PDB file of C-alpha atoms and ligand atoms in Angstrom:
ATOM      1  CA  MET A   1     -20.399 -15.109 -10.472  1.00 87.00           C
ATOM      2  CA  SER A   2     -19.934 -11.359  -8.816  1.00 92.00           C
ATOM      3  CA  ILE A   3     -15.897 -10.663  -7.247  1.00 94.00           C
ATOM      4  CA  LEU A   4     -17.904 -10.833  -3.817  1.00 95.00           C
ATOM      5  CA  ALA A   5     -19.432 -14.398  -4.038  1.00 96.00           C
ATOM      6  CA  PHE A   6     -16.294 -15.289  -5.565  1.00 97.00           C
ATOM      7  CA  LEU A   7     -14.249 -14.083  -2.668  1.00 97.00           C
ATOM      8  CA  GLU A   8     -16.890 -15.972  -0.425  1.00 96.00           C
ATOM      9  CA  TRP A   9     -15.965 -19.322  -2.074  1.00 97.00           C
ATOM     10  CA  VAL A  10     -12.309 -18.600  -1.853  1.00 97.00           C
ATOM     11  CA  GLY A  11     -13.007 -17.646   2.148  1.00 97.00           C
ATOM     12  CA  GLN A  12     -14.099 -21.197   2.101  1.00 97.00           C
ATOM     13  CA  THR A  13     -11.039 -22.929   0.808  1.00 97.00           C
ATOM     14  CA  PRO A  14      -9.147 -24.773   3.029  1.00 97.00           C
ATOM     15  CA  TRP A  15      -5.634 -22.735   2.715  1.00 96.00           C
ATOM     16  CA  SER A  16      -7.592 -19.957   3.505  1.00 97.00           C
ATOM     17  CA  ILE A  17      -9.440 -20.615   6.454  1.00 97.00           C
ATOM     18  CA  ALA A  18      -6.184 -22.754   8.158  1.00 97.00           C
ATOM     19  CA  LEU A  19      -4.112 -18.946   7.354  1.00 97.00           C
ATOM     20  CA  HIS A  20      -7.011 -17.363   9.111  1.00 95.00           C
ATOM     21  CA  GLU A  21      -7.210 -19.749  11.589  1.00 95.00           C
ATOM     22  CA  SER A  22      -4.007 -19.951  12.914  1.00 96.00           C
ATOM     23  CA  LEU A  23      -1.952 -19.685  15.839  1.00 95.00           C
ATOM     24  CA  TYR A  24       1.449 -17.918  14.725  1.00 96.00           C
ATOM     25  CA  MET A  25       1.442 -18.201  11.206  1.00 96.00           C
ATOM     26  CA  TYR A  26      -1.217 -14.961  10.952  1.00 96.00           C
ATOM     27  CA  PRO A  27       0.717 -12.671  13.054  1.00 96.00           C
ATOM     28  CA  LEU A  28       3.900 -14.099  11.297  1.00 97.00           C
ATOM     29  CA  LEU A  29       2.294 -12.958   7.989  1.00 97.00           C
ATOM     30  CA  GLU A  30       0.594  -9.611   9.545  1.00 96.00           C
ATOM     31  CA  SER A  31       4.577  -9.067  11.595  1.00 96.00           C
ATOM     32  CA  THR A  32       6.429  -9.260   8.661  1.00 97.00           C
ATOM     33  CA  HIS A  33       3.837  -6.671   6.608  1.00 97.00           C
ATOM     34  CA  VAL A  34       4.703  -4.756   9.133  1.00 94.00           C
ATOM     35  CA  MET A  35       8.674  -5.063   9.385  1.00 95.00           C
ATOM     36  CA  ALA A  36       8.491  -4.834   5.417  1.00 95.00           C
ATOM     37  CA  LEU A  37       6.383  -1.612   5.668  1.00 92.00           C
ATOM     38  CA  GLY A  38       9.538  -0.071   7.871  1.00 91.00           C
ATOM     39  CA  TRP A  39      12.148  -1.479   5.323  1.00 95.00           C
ATOM     40  CA  PHE A  40      10.086  -0.184   2.103  1.00 96.00           C
ATOM     41  CA  VAL A  41       8.716   3.024   3.222  1.00 96.00           C
ATOM     42  CA  GLY A  42      11.879   3.886   5.188  1.00 95.00           C
ATOM     43  CA  LEU A  43      14.041   3.696   2.437  1.00 96.00           C
ATOM     44  CA  ALA A  44      11.466   5.003  -0.104  1.00 95.00           C
ATOM     45  CA  VAL A  45      11.025   8.531   2.009  1.00 96.00           C
ATOM     46  CA  MET A  46      14.357   8.620   2.195  1.00 96.00           C
ATOM     47  CA  PHE A  47      14.875   8.306  -1.946  1.00 94.00           C
ATOM     48  CA  ASP A  48      11.940  10.753  -1.453  1.00 96.00           C
ATOM     49  CA  LEU A  49      14.070  13.247   0.946  1.00 97.00           C
ATOM     50  CA  ARG A  50      17.130  13.318  -1.691  1.00 96.00           C
ATOM     51  CA  LEU A  51      14.497  14.317  -4.601  1.00 96.00           C
ATOM     52  CA  LEU A  52      13.294  17.094  -2.062  1.00 97.00           C
ATOM     53  CA  GLY A  53      17.651  18.129  -1.712  1.00 95.00           C
ATOM     54  CA  TRP A  54      16.835  17.813   2.247  1.00 96.00           C
ATOM     55  CA  THR A  55      19.233  14.746   2.558  1.00 95.00           C
ATOM     56  CA  PHE A  56      22.758  13.451   1.025  1.00 94.00           C
ATOM     57  CA  ARG A  57      22.740  16.592  -1.115  1.00 95.00           C
ATOM     58  CA  THR A  58      26.254  16.386  -2.481  1.00 94.00           C
ATOM     59  CA  VAL A  59      25.550  12.442  -3.648  1.00 94.00           C
ATOM     60  CA  PRO A  60      24.295  12.486  -7.619  1.00 95.00           C
ATOM     61  CA  THR A  61      20.517  11.566  -7.633  1.00 94.00           C
ATOM     62  CA  THR A  62      21.212   8.473 -10.343  1.00 94.00           C
ATOM     63  CA  GLU A  63      23.616   6.929  -7.650  1.00 94.00           C
ATOM     64  CA  PHE A  64      21.436   7.270  -4.653  1.00 90.00           C
ATOM     65  CA  THR A  65      18.946   5.535  -7.087  1.00 89.00           C
ATOM     66  CA  SER A  66      21.367   2.162  -8.574  1.00 92.00           C
ATOM     67  CA  ARG A  67      22.224   1.558  -4.648  1.00 93.00           C
ATOM     68  CA  LEU A  68      18.625   2.134  -3.097  1.00 93.00           C
ATOM     69  CA  LEU A  69      16.232   1.059  -5.787  1.00 91.00           C
ATOM     70  CA  PRO A  70      17.074  -2.577  -5.303  1.00 95.00           C
ATOM     71  CA  TRP A  71      16.820  -3.036  -1.736  1.00 95.00           C
ATOM     72  CA  VAL A  72      13.165  -0.574  -2.094  1.00 95.00           C
ATOM     73  CA  GLN A  73      11.801  -3.235  -4.860  1.00 94.00           C
ATOM     74  CA  ALA A  74      12.538  -6.076  -2.606  1.00 97.00           C
ATOM     75  CA  GLY A  75      10.926  -4.260   0.242  1.00 96.00           C
ATOM     76  CA  PHE A  76       7.710  -3.449  -1.693  1.00 96.00           C
ATOM     77  CA  ALA A  77       7.561  -7.046  -3.444  1.00 97.00           C
ATOM     78  CA  VAL A  78       7.676  -8.948   0.701  1.00 97.00           C
ATOM     79  CA  MET A  79       4.869  -6.211   0.949  1.00 95.00           C
ATOM     80  CA  PHE A  80       3.376  -6.790  -1.581  1.00 96.00           C
ATOM     81  CA  VAL A  81       3.193 -11.018  -1.234  1.00 97.00           C
ATOM     82  CA  THR A  82       2.079 -10.983   2.840  1.00 97.00           C
ATOM     83  CA  GLY A  83      -0.365  -8.103   1.905  1.00 97.00           C
ATOM     84  CA  LEU A  84      -2.182 -10.842  -0.582  1.00 97.00           C
ATOM     85  CA  LEU A  85      -1.579 -13.375   2.140  1.00 97.00           C
ATOM     86  CA  LEU A  86      -3.360 -11.420   4.953  1.00 97.00           C
ATOM     87  CA  PHE A  87      -5.950 -10.829   1.783  1.00 97.00           C
ATOM     88  CA  TYR A  88      -6.497 -14.346   1.229  1.00 98.00           C
ATOM     89  CA  ALA A  89      -6.465 -14.977   4.593  1.00 97.00           C
ATOM     90  CA  ILE A  90     -10.006 -12.998   5.397  1.00 96.00           C
ATOM     91  CA  PRO A  91     -10.692 -11.649   1.500  1.00 97.00           C
ATOM     92  CA  VAL A  92     -14.252 -11.195   2.347  1.00 96.00           C
ATOM     93  CA  ARG A  93     -14.068  -8.965   5.100  1.00 94.00           C
ATOM     94  CA  ASN A  94     -10.770  -7.189   3.798  1.00 96.00           C
ATOM     95  CA  TYR A  95     -13.160  -6.971   0.338  1.00 96.00           C
ATOM     96  CA  GLN A  96     -15.874  -4.667   2.448  1.00 95.00           C
ATOM     97  CA  ASN A  97     -13.261  -2.844   4.126  1.00 95.00           C
ATOM     98  CA  ILE A  98     -13.645   1.284   3.513  1.00 95.00           C
ATOM     99  CA  PHE A  99     -10.086   1.197   4.983  1.00 96.00           C
ATOM    100  CA  PHE A 100      -8.400  -1.701   2.748  1.00 96.00           C
ATOM    101  CA  ARG A 101     -10.412   0.207  -0.232  1.00 96.00           C
ATOM    102  CA  VAL A 102      -8.912   3.275   0.579  1.00 96.00           C
ATOM    103  CA  LYS A 103      -5.444   1.752   0.991  1.00 97.00           C
ATOM    104  CA  MET A 104      -5.825   0.273  -2.722  1.00 97.00           C
ATOM    105  CA  ILE A 105      -6.839   3.032  -4.372  1.00 97.00           C
ATOM    106  CA  MET A 106      -4.136   4.728  -2.683  1.00 97.00           C
ATOM    107  CA  LEU A 107      -1.219   2.207  -3.565  1.00 97.00           C
ATOM    108  CA  VAL A 108      -2.407   2.342  -7.522  1.00 97.00           C
ATOM    109  CA  LEU A 109      -1.771   6.447  -7.254  1.00 98.00           C
ATOM    110  CA  ALA A 110       1.191   5.780  -5.471  1.00 97.00           C
ATOM    111  CA  VAL A 111       2.525   3.449  -8.210  1.00 96.00           C
ATOM    112  CA  LEU A 112       1.566   5.523 -10.941  1.00 97.00           C
ATOM    113  CA  ASN A 113       3.621   8.309  -9.164  1.00 97.00           C
ATOM    114  CA  ILE A 114       6.364   6.190  -9.681  1.00 95.00           C
ATOM    115  CA  TRP A 115       5.712   5.246 -12.977  1.00 95.00           C
ATOM    116  CA  TYR A 116       5.846   8.922 -13.927  1.00 94.00           C
ATOM    117  CA  PHE A 117       8.569   9.743 -12.608  1.00 95.00           C
ATOM    118  CA  HIS A 118      10.462   7.369 -13.911  1.00 90.00           C
ATOM    119  CA  ASN A 119       9.054   7.245 -17.294  1.00 92.00           C
ATOM    120  CA  ARG A 120       8.830  10.639 -17.770  1.00 91.00           C
ATOM    121  CA  THR A 121      10.433  13.548 -15.033  1.00 92.00           C
ATOM    122  CA  GLU A 122      14.010  11.020 -14.935  1.00 94.00           C
ATOM    123  CA  ARG A 123      14.263  11.514 -18.303  1.00 93.00           C
ATOM    124  CA  SER A 124      15.850  15.150 -18.276  1.00 94.00           C
ATOM    125  CA  ILE A 125      18.280  13.395 -15.056  1.00 93.00           C
ATOM    126  CA  GLY A 126      21.794  14.140 -17.304  1.00 92.00           C
ATOM    127  CA  GLU A 127      20.803  17.702 -16.748  1.00 94.00           C
ATOM    128  CA  TRP A 128      20.236  17.622 -12.835  1.00 95.00           C
ATOM    129  CA  ASP A 129      21.542  14.502 -11.555  1.00 95.00           C
ATOM    130  CA  THR A 130      24.443  16.337  -9.563  1.00 94.00           C
ATOM    131  CA  GLN A 131      22.333  19.258  -8.266  1.00 94.00           C
ATOM    132  CA  ALA A 132      21.457  19.597  -4.702  1.00 94.00           C
ATOM    133  CA  ARG A 133      17.917  20.544  -5.025  1.00 94.00           C
ATOM    134  CA  PRO A 134      16.413  18.579  -8.321  1.00 96.00           C
ATOM    135  CA  PRO A 135      13.913  20.546 -10.123  1.00 96.00           C
ATOM    136  CA  GLN A 136      10.135  20.970  -9.092  1.00 96.00           C
ATOM    137  CA  ALA A 137       8.565  17.740 -10.959  1.00 96.00           C
ATOM    138  CA  ALA A 138      10.671  15.673  -9.451  1.00 97.00           C
ATOM    139  CA  ARG A 139      10.182  17.704  -6.138  1.00 97.00           C
ATOM    140  CA  VAL A 140       6.720  17.147  -6.514  1.00 97.00           C
ATOM    141  CA  ALA A 141       6.685  13.539  -6.971  1.00 97.00           C
ATOM    142  CA  ALA A 142       8.461  13.332  -3.701  1.00 97.00           C
ATOM    143  CA  VAL A 143       5.925  15.255  -1.909  1.00 98.00           C
ATOM    144  CA  ALA A 144       3.180  13.085  -3.843  1.00 98.00           C
ATOM    145  CA  SER A 145       5.168   9.734  -2.655  1.00 97.00           C
ATOM    146  CA  ILE A 146       5.676  11.003   0.668  1.00 98.00           C
ATOM    147  CA  LEU A 147       2.092  11.619   1.241  1.00 98.00           C
ATOM    148  CA  LEU A 148       0.586   8.522  -0.415  1.00 98.00           C
ATOM    149  CA  TRP A 149       2.695   5.954   1.301  1.00 96.00           C
ATOM    150  CA  LEU A 150       1.721   7.454   4.805  1.00 96.00           C
ATOM    151  CA  SER A 151      -1.238   7.414   3.748  1.00 97.00           C
ATOM    152  CA  ILE A 152      -1.140   3.958   2.740  1.00 97.00           C
ATOM    153  CA  VAL A 153       0.406   3.196   6.481  1.00 96.00           C
ATOM    154  CA  VAL A 154      -2.793   5.089   8.056  1.00 96.00           C
ATOM    155  CA  ALA A 155      -5.307   2.925   6.263  1.00 96.00           C
ATOM    156  CA  GLY A 156      -2.974  -0.200   6.772  1.00 95.00           C
ATOM    157  CA  ARG A 157      -3.341   0.550  10.114  1.00 95.00           C
ATOM    158  CA  MET A 158      -6.727   0.845  10.142  1.00 95.00           C
ATOM    159  CA  ILE A 159      -8.071  -2.064   8.307  1.00 94.00           C
ATOM    160  CA  ALA A 160      -8.209  -3.694  11.874  1.00 90.00           C
ATOM    161  CA  TYR A 161     -11.078  -1.266  13.087  1.00 88.00           C
ATOM    162  CA  ASN A 162     -14.653  -2.770  12.502  1.00 77.00           C
ATOM    163  CA  TRP A 163     -16.855   0.709  12.718  1.00 83.00           C
ATOM    164  CA  PHE A 164     -17.647   0.050   9.508  1.00 88.00           C
ATOM    165  CA  ASP A 165     -18.092  -3.599   8.922  1.00 88.00           C
ATOM    166  CA  CYS A 166     -20.772  -4.895   6.792  1.00 89.00           C
ATOM    167  CA  ASP A 167     -22.653  -6.775   9.507  1.00 88.00           C
ATOM    168  CA  ILE A 168     -22.792  -3.830  11.867  1.00 87.00           C
ATOM    169  CA  GLN A 169     -25.901  -3.008  10.637  1.00 85.00           C
ATOM    170  CA  PRO A 170     -27.337  -0.281  10.054  1.00 86.00           C
ATOM    171  CA  GLN A 171     -24.693   2.065   8.128  1.00 87.00           C
ATOM    172  CA  SER A 172     -25.330   4.966   6.198  1.00 90.00           C
ATOM    173  CA  ASP A 173     -25.908   4.493   2.586  1.00 90.00           C
ATOM    174  CA  PHE A 174     -22.951   6.392   1.348  1.00 93.00           C
ATOM    175  CA  ILE A 175     -20.931   3.810   3.653  1.00 91.00           C
ATOM    176  CA  ASN A 176     -22.758   0.715   2.429  1.00 92.00           C
ATOM    177  CA  TRP A 177     -21.813   1.518  -1.396  1.00 93.00           C
ATOM    178  CA  ALA A 178     -18.914   2.540  -0.475  1.00 94.00           C
ATOM    179  CA  ALA A 179     -17.598  -0.306   1.534  1.00 93.00           C
ATOM    180  CA  GLY A 180     -20.258  -2.615  -1.069  1.00 91.00           C
ATOM    181  CA  CYS A 181     -22.161  -4.087   1.464  1.00 91.00           C
ATOM    182  CA  VAL A 182     -25.263  -6.265   1.002  1.00 86.00           C
ATOM    183  CA  VAL A 183     -28.571  -5.317   2.959  1.00 82.00           C
ATOM    184  CA  PRO A 184     -30.992  -7.220   2.734  1.00 77.00           C
ATOM    185  CA  LEU A 185     -34.204  -5.073   2.237  1.00 74.00           C
ATOM    186  CA  PRO A 186     -36.397  -4.956   5.645  1.00 74.00           C
ATOM    187  CA  PRO A 187     -39.345  -7.931   4.826  1.00 74.00           C
TER     188      PRO A 187
HETATM  189  C1  HEM B 201       3.135  -1.921  -0.419  1.00 73.21           C
HETATM  190  C2  HEM B 201       2.343  -1.081  -0.042  1.00 73.21           C
HETATM  191  C3  HEM B 201       1.775  -1.321   1.810  1.00 73.21           C
HETATM  192  C4  HEM B 201       1.903  -0.608   2.452  1.00 73.21           C
HETATM  193  C5  HEM B 201       3.047   0.378   3.221  1.00 73.21           C
HETATM  194  C6  HEM B 201       1.105  -1.320   3.759  1.00 73.21           C
HETATM  195  C7  HEM B 201       0.861  -0.674   5.069  1.00 73.21           C
HETATM  196  C8  HEM B 201       0.012  -1.732   5.937  1.00 73.21           C
HETATM  197  C9  HEM B 201       0.081  -1.550   7.155  1.00 73.21           C
HETATM  198  C10 HEM B 201       0.565  -0.694   8.116  1.00 73.21           C
HETATM  199  C11 HEM B 201      -1.103  -2.430   7.962  1.00 73.21           C
HETATM  200  C12 HEM B 201      -0.940  -2.414   9.456  1.00 73.21           C
HETATM  201  C13 HEM B 201      -0.607  -3.661   9.896  1.00 73.21           C
HETATM  202  C14 HEM B 201      -0.719  -3.418  11.732  1.00 73.21           C
HETATM  203  O1  HEM B 201      -0.108  -2.705  12.199  1.00 73.21           O
HETATM  204  O2  HEM B 201      -1.706  -4.445  11.613  1.00 73.21           O
HETATM  205  C15 HEM B 201      -1.494  -3.157   6.806  1.00 73.21           C
HETATM  206  C16 HEM B 201      -2.318  -4.258   6.767  1.00 73.21           C
HETATM  207  C17 HEM B 201      -2.643  -4.829   6.091  1.00 73.21           C
HETATM  208  N1  HEM B 201      -2.004  -4.893   5.415  1.00 73.21           N
HETATM  209 FE1  HEM B 201      -0.823  -3.871   3.669  1.00 73.21          FE
HETATM  210  N2  HEM B 201       0.301  -2.583   2.642  1.00 73.21           N
HETATM  211  C18 HEM B 201       0.798  -2.930   1.884  1.00 73.21           C
HETATM  212  C19 HEM B 201       0.365  -3.362   0.888  1.00 73.21           C
HETATM  213  C20 HEM B 201      -1.009  -4.555   0.722  1.00 73.21           C
HETATM  214  C21 HEM B 201      -1.230  -5.238  -0.357  1.00 73.21           C
HETATM  215  C22 HEM B 201      -0.783  -4.574  -1.630  1.00 73.21           C
HETATM  216  C23 HEM B 201      -2.381  -6.012   0.256  1.00 73.21           C
HETATM  217  C24 HEM B 201      -3.389  -7.149  -0.517  1.00 73.21           C
HETATM  218  C25 HEM B 201      -3.929  -6.710  -1.534  1.00 73.21           C
HETATM  219  C26 HEM B 201      -2.251  -5.489   1.618  1.00 73.21           C
HETATM  220  C27 HEM B 201      -2.882  -6.095   2.671  1.00 73.21           C
HETATM  221  C28 HEM B 201      -3.256  -5.539   4.013  1.00 73.21           C
HETATM  222  C29 HEM B 201      -3.923  -6.438   4.971  1.00 73.21           C
HETATM  223  C30 HEM B 201      -5.524  -7.291   4.453  1.00 73.21           C
HETATM  224  C31 HEM B 201      -4.178  -5.869   6.224  1.00 73.21           C
HETATM  225  C32 HEM B 201      -4.492  -6.065   7.404  1.00 73.21           C
HETATM  226  C33 HEM B 201      -4.502  -6.982   8.495  1.00 73.21           C
HETATM  227  C34 HEM B 201      -5.114  -7.147   9.600  1.00 73.21           C
HETATM  228  O3  HEM B 201      -5.442  -5.878  10.019  1.00 73.21           O
HETATM  229  O4  HEM B 201      -5.714  -7.973   9.901  1.00 73.21           O
HETATM  230  N3  HEM B 201      -1.136  -4.457   1.719  1.00 73.21           N
HETATM  231  N4  HEM B 201      -0.625  -3.098   5.883  1.00 73.21           N
END
């Protein structure tokens, strides 16, 4: 079974249809997704500004991390769960949405950036914890993080615009490939 066939089946399940056609539940989910965005990305960017040495310069990075990270992780969890439910409500439209695909690729890159920071760069934190301006590796991680989260936000916002939707044909071969459109061959 292809991913598209599986998602077409998911889109026909009663809960997916109910969520998609709901009067209040879908807007409530999307509002929560946007609210969690301010919470999660807002705090993540504050952490990145500390790593750049632009704010909270007298606060040791480990103290900043220990106080902020639980809130950042909680915000991410709310983003992820509400995002999955938004996807579940309209699975085929989202799966074949170029902006959603770009957003997921950048989400993977953002998580890899976080993993590399916590598992590589942060190992030497004992040497720079109280420095007002952390070393280059930490600052590069911060710039990558800010650029990736802002790009994810823009891509997320663009999901609602159907310029490249598969049901609006003709689209260019590249768009049909990138969006995973199944275009019937002319008779
Ligand atoms: C964790 C980081 C995430 C961020 C920063 C983020 C950000 C956003 C933003 C800014 C929007 C536009 C909301 C609006 O103004 O209408 C959005 C929409 C959306 N997001 Fe996310 N998102 C994240 C994770 C996810 C995940 C993990 C999924 C699914 C697997 C997801 C699925 C969606 C969907 C389907 C929409 C479109 C809703 C619609 O327009 O109907 N998001 N996201």
